[in-house]
Short mmCIF file of C-alpha atoms (C1' of nucleotides) in Angstrom, two decimals:
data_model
loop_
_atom_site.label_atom_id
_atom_site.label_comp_id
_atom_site.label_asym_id
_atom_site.label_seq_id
_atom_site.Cartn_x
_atom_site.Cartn_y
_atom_site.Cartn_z
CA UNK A 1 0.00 0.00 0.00
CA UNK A 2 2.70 2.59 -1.29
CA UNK A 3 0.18 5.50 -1.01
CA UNK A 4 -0.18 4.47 2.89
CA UNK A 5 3.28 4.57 3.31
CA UNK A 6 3.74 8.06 1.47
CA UNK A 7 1.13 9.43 3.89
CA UNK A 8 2.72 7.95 7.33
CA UNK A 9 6.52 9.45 5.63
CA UNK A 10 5.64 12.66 5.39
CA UNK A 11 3.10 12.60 9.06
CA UNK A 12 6.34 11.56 10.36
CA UNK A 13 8.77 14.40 9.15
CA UNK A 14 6.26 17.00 9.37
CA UNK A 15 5.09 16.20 13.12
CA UNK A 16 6.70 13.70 14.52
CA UNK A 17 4.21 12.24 16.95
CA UNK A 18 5.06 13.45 21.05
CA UNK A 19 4.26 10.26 22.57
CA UNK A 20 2.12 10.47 25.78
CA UNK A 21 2.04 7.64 28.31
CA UNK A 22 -0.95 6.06 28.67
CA UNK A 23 -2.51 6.71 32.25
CA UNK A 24 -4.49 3.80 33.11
CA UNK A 25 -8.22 5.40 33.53
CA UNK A 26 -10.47 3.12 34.80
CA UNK A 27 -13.52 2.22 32.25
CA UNK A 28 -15.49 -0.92 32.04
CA UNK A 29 -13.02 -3.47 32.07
CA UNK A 30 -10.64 -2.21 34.41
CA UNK A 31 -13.44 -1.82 37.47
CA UNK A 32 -14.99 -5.29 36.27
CA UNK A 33 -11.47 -6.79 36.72
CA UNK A 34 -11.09 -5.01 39.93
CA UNK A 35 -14.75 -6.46 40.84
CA UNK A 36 -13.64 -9.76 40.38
CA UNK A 37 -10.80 -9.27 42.32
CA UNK A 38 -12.30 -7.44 45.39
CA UNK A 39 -15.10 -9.98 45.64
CA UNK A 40 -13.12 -12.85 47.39
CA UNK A 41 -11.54 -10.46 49.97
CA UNK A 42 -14.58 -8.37 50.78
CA UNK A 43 -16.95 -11.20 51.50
CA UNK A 44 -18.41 -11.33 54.36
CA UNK A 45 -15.71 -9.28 56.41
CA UNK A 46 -16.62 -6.65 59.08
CA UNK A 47 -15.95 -2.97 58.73
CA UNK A 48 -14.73 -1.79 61.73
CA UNK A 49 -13.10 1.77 62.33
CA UNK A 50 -14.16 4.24 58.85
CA UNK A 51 -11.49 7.04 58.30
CA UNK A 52 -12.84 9.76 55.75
CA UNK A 53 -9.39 12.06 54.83
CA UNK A 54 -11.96 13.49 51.82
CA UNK A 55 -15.31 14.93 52.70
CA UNK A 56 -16.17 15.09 48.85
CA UNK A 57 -15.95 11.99 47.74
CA UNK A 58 -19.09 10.55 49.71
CA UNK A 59 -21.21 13.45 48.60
CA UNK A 60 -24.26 14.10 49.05
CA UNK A 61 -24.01 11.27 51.80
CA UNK A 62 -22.27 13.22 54.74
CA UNK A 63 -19.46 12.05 57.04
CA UNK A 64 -21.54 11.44 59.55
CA UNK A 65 -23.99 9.09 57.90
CA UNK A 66 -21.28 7.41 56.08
CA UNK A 67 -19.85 6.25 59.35
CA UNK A 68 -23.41 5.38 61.20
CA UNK A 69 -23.66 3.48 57.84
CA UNK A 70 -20.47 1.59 57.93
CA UNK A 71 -18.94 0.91 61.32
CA UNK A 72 -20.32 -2.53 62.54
CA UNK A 73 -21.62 -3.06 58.96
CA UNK A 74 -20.49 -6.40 56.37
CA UNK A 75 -19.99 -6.99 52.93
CA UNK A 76 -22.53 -9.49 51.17
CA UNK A 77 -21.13 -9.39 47.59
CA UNK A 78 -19.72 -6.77 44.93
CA UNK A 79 -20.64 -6.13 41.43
CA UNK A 80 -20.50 -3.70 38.52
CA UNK A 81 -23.04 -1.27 36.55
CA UNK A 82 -21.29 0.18 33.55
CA UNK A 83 -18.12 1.95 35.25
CA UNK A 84 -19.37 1.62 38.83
CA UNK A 85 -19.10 -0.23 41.80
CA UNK A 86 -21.67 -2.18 43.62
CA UNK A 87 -20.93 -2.80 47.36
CA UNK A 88 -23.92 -4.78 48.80
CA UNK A 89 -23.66 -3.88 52.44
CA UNK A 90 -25.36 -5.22 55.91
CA UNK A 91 -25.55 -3.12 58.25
CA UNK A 92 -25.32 -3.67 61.92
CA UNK A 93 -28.60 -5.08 63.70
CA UNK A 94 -30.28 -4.63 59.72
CA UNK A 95 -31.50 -7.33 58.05
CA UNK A 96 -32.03 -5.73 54.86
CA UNK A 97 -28.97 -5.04 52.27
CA UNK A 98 -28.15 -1.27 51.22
CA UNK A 99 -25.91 -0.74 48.43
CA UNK A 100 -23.02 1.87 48.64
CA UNK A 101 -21.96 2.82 45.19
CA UNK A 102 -18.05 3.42 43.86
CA UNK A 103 -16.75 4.91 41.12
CA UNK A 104 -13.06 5.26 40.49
CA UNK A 105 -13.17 8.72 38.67
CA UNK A 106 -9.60 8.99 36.17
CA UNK A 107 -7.61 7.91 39.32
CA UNK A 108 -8.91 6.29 42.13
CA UNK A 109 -7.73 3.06 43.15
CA UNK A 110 -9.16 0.22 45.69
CA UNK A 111 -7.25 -2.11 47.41
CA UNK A 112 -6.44 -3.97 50.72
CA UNK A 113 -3.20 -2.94 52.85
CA UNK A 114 -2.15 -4.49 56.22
CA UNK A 115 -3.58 -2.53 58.93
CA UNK A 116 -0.14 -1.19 60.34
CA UNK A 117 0.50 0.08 56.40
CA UNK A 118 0.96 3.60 55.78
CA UNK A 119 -1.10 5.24 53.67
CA UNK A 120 -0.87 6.36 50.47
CA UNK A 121 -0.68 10.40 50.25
CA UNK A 122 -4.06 10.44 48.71
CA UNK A 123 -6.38 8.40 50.15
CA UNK A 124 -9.95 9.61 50.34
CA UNK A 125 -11.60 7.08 52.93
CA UNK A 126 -10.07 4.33 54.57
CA UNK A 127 -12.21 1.20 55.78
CA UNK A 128 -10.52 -1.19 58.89
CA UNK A 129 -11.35 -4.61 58.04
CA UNK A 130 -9.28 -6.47 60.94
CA UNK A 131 -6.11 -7.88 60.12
CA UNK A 132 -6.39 -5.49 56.78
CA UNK A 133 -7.33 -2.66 55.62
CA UNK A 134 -9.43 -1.42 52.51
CA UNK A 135 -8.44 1.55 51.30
CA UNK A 136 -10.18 4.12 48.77
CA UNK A 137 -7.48 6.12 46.93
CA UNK A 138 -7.78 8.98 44.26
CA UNK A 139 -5.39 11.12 43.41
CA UNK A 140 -7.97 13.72 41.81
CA UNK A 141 -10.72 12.81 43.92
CA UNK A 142 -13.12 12.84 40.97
CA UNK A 143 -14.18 9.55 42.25
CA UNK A 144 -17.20 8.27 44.71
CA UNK A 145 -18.09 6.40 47.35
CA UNK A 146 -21.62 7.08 48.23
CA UNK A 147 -25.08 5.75 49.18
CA UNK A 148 -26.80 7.91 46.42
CA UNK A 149 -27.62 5.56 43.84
CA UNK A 150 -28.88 8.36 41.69
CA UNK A 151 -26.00 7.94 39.17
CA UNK A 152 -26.88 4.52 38.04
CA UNK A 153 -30.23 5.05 37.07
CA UNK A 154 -29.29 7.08 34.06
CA UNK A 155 -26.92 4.73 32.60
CA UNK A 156 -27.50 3.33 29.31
CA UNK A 157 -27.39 -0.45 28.37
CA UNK A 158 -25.29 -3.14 30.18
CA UNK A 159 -23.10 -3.82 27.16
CA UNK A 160 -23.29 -7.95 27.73
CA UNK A 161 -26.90 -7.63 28.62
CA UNK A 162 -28.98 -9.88 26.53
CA UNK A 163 -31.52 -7.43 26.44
CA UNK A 164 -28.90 -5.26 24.61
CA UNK A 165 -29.20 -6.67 21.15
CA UNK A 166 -28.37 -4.89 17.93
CA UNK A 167 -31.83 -3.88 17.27
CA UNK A 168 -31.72 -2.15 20.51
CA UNK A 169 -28.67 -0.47 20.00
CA UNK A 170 -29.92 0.95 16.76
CA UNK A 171 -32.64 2.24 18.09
CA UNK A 172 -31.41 4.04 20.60
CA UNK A 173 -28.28 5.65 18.10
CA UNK A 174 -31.94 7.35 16.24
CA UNK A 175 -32.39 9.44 18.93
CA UNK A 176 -29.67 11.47 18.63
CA UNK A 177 -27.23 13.76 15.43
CA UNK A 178 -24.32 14.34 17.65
CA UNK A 179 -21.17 12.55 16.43
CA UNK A 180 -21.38 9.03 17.68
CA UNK A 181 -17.99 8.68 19.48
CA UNK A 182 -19.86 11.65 21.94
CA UNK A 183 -22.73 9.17 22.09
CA UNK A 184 -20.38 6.40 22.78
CA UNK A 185 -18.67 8.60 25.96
CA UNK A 186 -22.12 9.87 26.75
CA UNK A 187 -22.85 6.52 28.78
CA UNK A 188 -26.67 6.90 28.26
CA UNK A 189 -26.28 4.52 25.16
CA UNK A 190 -24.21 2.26 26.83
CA UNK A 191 -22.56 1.92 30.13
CA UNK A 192 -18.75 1.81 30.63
CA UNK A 193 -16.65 3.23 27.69
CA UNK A 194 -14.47 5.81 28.12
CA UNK A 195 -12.55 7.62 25.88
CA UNK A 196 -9.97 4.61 25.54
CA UNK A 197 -11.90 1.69 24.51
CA UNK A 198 -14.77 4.24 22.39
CA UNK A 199 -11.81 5.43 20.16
CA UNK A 200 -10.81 0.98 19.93
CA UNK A 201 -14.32 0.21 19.46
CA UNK A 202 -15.34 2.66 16.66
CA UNK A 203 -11.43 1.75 14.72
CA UNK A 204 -12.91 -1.68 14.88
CA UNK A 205 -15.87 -1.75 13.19
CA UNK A 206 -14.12 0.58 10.76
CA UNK A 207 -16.36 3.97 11.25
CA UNK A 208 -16.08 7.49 11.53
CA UNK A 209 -16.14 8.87 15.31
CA UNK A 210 -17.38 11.69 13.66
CA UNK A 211 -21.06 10.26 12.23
CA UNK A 212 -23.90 11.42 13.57
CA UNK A 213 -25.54 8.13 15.76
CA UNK A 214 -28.80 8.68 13.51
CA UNK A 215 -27.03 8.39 10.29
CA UNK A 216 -25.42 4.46 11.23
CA UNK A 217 -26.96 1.74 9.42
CA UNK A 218 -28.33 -1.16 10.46
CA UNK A 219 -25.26 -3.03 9.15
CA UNK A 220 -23.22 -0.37 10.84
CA UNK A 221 -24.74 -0.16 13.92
CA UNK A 222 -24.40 -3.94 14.21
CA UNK A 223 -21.41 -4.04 13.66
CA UNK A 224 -20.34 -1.36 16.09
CA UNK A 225 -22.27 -3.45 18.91
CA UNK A 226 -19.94 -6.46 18.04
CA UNK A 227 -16.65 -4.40 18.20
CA UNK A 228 -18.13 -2.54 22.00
CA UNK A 229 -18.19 -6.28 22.37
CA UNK A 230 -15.24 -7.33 21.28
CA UNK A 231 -13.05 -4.71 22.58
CA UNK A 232 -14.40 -5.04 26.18
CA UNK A 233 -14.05 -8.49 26.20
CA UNK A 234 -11.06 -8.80 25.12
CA UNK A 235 -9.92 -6.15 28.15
CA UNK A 236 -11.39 -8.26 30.73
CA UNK A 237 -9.81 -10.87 29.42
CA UNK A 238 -6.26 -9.58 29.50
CA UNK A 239 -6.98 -7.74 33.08
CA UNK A 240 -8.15 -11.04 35.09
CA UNK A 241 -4.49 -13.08 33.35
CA UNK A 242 -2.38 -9.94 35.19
CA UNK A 243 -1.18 -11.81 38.22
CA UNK A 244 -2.35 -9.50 41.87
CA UNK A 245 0.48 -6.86 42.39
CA UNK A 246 0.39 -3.87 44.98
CA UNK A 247 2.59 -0.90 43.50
CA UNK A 248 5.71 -0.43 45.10
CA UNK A 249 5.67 -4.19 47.05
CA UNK A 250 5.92 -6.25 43.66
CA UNK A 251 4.41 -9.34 45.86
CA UNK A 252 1.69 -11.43 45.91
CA UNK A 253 1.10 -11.62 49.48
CA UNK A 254 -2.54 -10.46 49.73
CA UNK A 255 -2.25 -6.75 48.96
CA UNK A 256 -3.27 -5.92 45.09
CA UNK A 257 -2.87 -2.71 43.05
CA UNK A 258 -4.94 -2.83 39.76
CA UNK A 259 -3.59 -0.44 37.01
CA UNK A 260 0.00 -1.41 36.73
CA UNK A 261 1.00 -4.28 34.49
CA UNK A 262 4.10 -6.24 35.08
CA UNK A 263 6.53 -5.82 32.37
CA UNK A 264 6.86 -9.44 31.04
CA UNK A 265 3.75 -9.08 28.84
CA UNK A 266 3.18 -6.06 26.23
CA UNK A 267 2.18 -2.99 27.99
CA UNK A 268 -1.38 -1.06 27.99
CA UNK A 269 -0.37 0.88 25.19
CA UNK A 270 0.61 -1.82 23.29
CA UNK A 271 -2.79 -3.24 22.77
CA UNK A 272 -4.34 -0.41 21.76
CA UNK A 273 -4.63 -0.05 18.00
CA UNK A 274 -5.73 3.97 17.84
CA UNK A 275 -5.60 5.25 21.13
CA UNK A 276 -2.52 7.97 21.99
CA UNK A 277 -0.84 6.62 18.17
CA UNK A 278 -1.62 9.83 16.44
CA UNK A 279 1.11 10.04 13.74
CA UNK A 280 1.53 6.51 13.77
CA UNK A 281 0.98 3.78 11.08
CA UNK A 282 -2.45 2.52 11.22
CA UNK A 283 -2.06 -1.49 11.63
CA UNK A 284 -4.22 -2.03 8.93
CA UNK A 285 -3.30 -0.05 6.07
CA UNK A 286 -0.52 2.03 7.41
CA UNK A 287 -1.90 5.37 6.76
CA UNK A 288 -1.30 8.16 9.88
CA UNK A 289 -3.60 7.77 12.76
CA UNK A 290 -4.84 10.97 13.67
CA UNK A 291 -5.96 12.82 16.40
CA UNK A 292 -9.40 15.03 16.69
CA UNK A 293 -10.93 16.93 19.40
CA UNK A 294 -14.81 15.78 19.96
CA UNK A 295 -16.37 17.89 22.70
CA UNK A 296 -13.04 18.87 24.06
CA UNK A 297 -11.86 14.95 24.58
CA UNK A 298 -9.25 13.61 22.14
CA UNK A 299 -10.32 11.18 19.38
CA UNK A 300 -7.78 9.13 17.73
CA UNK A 301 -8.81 7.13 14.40
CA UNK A 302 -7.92 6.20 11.07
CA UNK A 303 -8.83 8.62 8.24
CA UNK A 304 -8.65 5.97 5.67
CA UNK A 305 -10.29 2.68 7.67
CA UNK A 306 -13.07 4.85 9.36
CA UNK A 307 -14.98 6.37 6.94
CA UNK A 308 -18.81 7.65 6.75
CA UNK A 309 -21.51 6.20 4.92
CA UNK A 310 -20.80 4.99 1.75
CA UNK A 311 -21.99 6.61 -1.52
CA UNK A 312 -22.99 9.29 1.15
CA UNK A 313 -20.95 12.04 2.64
CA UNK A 314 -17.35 11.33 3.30
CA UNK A 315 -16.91 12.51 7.08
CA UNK A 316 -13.22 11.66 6.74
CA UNK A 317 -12.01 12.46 3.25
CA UNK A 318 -8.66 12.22 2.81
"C1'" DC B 1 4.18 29.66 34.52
"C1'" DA B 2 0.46 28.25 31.42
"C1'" DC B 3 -1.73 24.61 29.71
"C1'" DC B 4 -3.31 19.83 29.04
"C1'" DA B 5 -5.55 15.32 30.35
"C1'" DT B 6 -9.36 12.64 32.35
"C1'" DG B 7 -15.17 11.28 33.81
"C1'" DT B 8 -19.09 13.20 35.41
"C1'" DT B 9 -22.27 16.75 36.77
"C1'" DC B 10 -24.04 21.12 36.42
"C1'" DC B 11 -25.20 25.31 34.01
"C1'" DT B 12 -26.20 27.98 29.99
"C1'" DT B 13 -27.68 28.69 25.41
"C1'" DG B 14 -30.39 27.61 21.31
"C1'" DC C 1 -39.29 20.58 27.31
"C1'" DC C 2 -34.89 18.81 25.06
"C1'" DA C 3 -30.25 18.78 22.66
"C1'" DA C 4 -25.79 20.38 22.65
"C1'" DG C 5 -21.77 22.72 24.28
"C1'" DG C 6 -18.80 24.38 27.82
"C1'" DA C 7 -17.18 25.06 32.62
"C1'" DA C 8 -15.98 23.11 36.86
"C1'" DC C 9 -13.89 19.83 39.76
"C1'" DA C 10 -8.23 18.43 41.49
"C1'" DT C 11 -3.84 17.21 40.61
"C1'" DG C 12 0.38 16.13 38.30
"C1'" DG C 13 2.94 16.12 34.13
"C1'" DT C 14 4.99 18.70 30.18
#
DNA sequence: CACCATGTTCCTTG
DNA sequence: CCAAGGAACATGGT
């Protein structure tokens, strides 16, 4: 493909690409790996002492509540809604379960420390679980650990829902002419992508981030469901082979740490087909993978695999 | 020092 | 009323 190759040359001297580092963001597959891994430890242990170091991240549920809430109380089971957390909760002398809802924001992390640990500089709330302790970090503190469950309720589809089919999917896209990688982030479609796996998802089934979600065919929109699919899966798949590691320790004694891969096997970045390559060789056809802002969030995509609808307007002409 | 990145909510504008 | 766009949040990296 020597016209490919013409087009990545001269990317390359004009601009050579500045090569940012990945951060690892949390988004679907990341917190349902975490999930998995949380489950085990959390069941059925007893919260005793709660330490909140960051008022803001249990809003609107207060300090005060939070603790009432929490001290005496044990966990039943965790699960996952699109990007969030689902701590099912007893609570002391209740017989009913209560749900207290995380979300990891662009840099919170969960994990278990021994209790004489110190803790990490930003930790936001800090639960004593006996011998360990489960701590709630976030750098940002964009993230949440709450009883208001309002957040959930407006999240789109469960992506390996059965009642998410195609059909569904389609219909939904009808609803709306903004560009559908904004749809895609917008998490009322869908739950759980983030700007990461949207960018993957839309490369794979070879269309333009910048169509408007009414404007996919059926074929299209089909097809886009399978790579959300595919792309997620595939994540998960990857995340739950990545052997427990706490950050800083490098053991396997108990404590985990779920954003850092060991070195043996290729790297976050290195999976990722679009995502942070702009200027680089697309792996299909080699042309320059470039980089577009969509509602101030960077889009990165092939301008000669993703095109718009054929015979129609060319969203991506090169 | 100024600016960028990120996910979500809130506010404004059309 | 809704759709769409932009600011705000907090921090660290360039």
């Amino acid at each position: 493909m020597p016209h490919g190759n013409l087009q990545t040359l001269s990317a390359f001297l004009s601009k050579p690409p500045k090569q940012t580092t990945v951060l690892p963001v949390p988004e679907l597959p990341e917190v349902e790996v975490l999930v998995r891994h949380l489950r085990p430890w959390l069941k059925n242990k007893t919260i005793g002492d709660v330490s909140v170091y960051r008022a803001r991240v249990l809003s609107p549920t207060t300090v005060r509540t939070f603790k009432k809430k929490l001290r005496g109380a044990s966990f039943r089971g965790v699960s996952r809604r699109g990007k969030y957390l689902l701590f099912e909760i007893r609570c002391l002398g209740e017989r009913r379960t209560q749900v207290l809802l995380g979300h990891l924001g662009m840099t919170g992390r969960m994990y278990l420390l021994p209790a004489n640990h110190p803790l990490p500089k930003h930790a936001a709330v800090v639960m004593n679980l006996g011998r360990n302790k489960f701590v709630f970090e976030d750098t940002r503190y964009f993230g949440r650990l709450t009883f208001d469950l309002r957040p959930i309720r407006r999240l789109g589809a469960e992506p390996f829902d059965e009642e998410f089919t195609p059909e569904k999917f389609l219909e939904v896209l009808k609803h709306s002419r903004q560009p559908i990688k904004v749809r895609l982030l917008a998490q009322s479609i869908v739950a759980g992508l983030g700007n990461i796996y949207a960018s993957e998802a839309l490369f794979h089934a070879k269309l333009s981030p910048r169509i408007p979600a009414r404007r996919l065919t059926a074929a299209q929109a089909t097809g886009l469901w399978h790579a959300i699919r595919q792309v997620l899966s595939e994540a998960i798949q990857r995340g739950i082979t990545i052997p427990l590691d706490y950050a800083g320790l490098g053991s396997k004694d108990g404590l985990f740490y779920f954003g850092r891969e060991p070195g043996v096997i290729g790297s976050y970045e290195e999976r990722l087909c679009v995502y942070a390559r702009a200027g680089q060789p697309c792996v299909n056809c080699h042309t320059a993978i470039k980089r577009l802002i969509q509602v101030g969030r960077s889009t990165f995509y092939c301008p000669s695999c993703q095109r718009g609808n054929r015979g129609k307007k060319q969203f991506d002409a090169v």
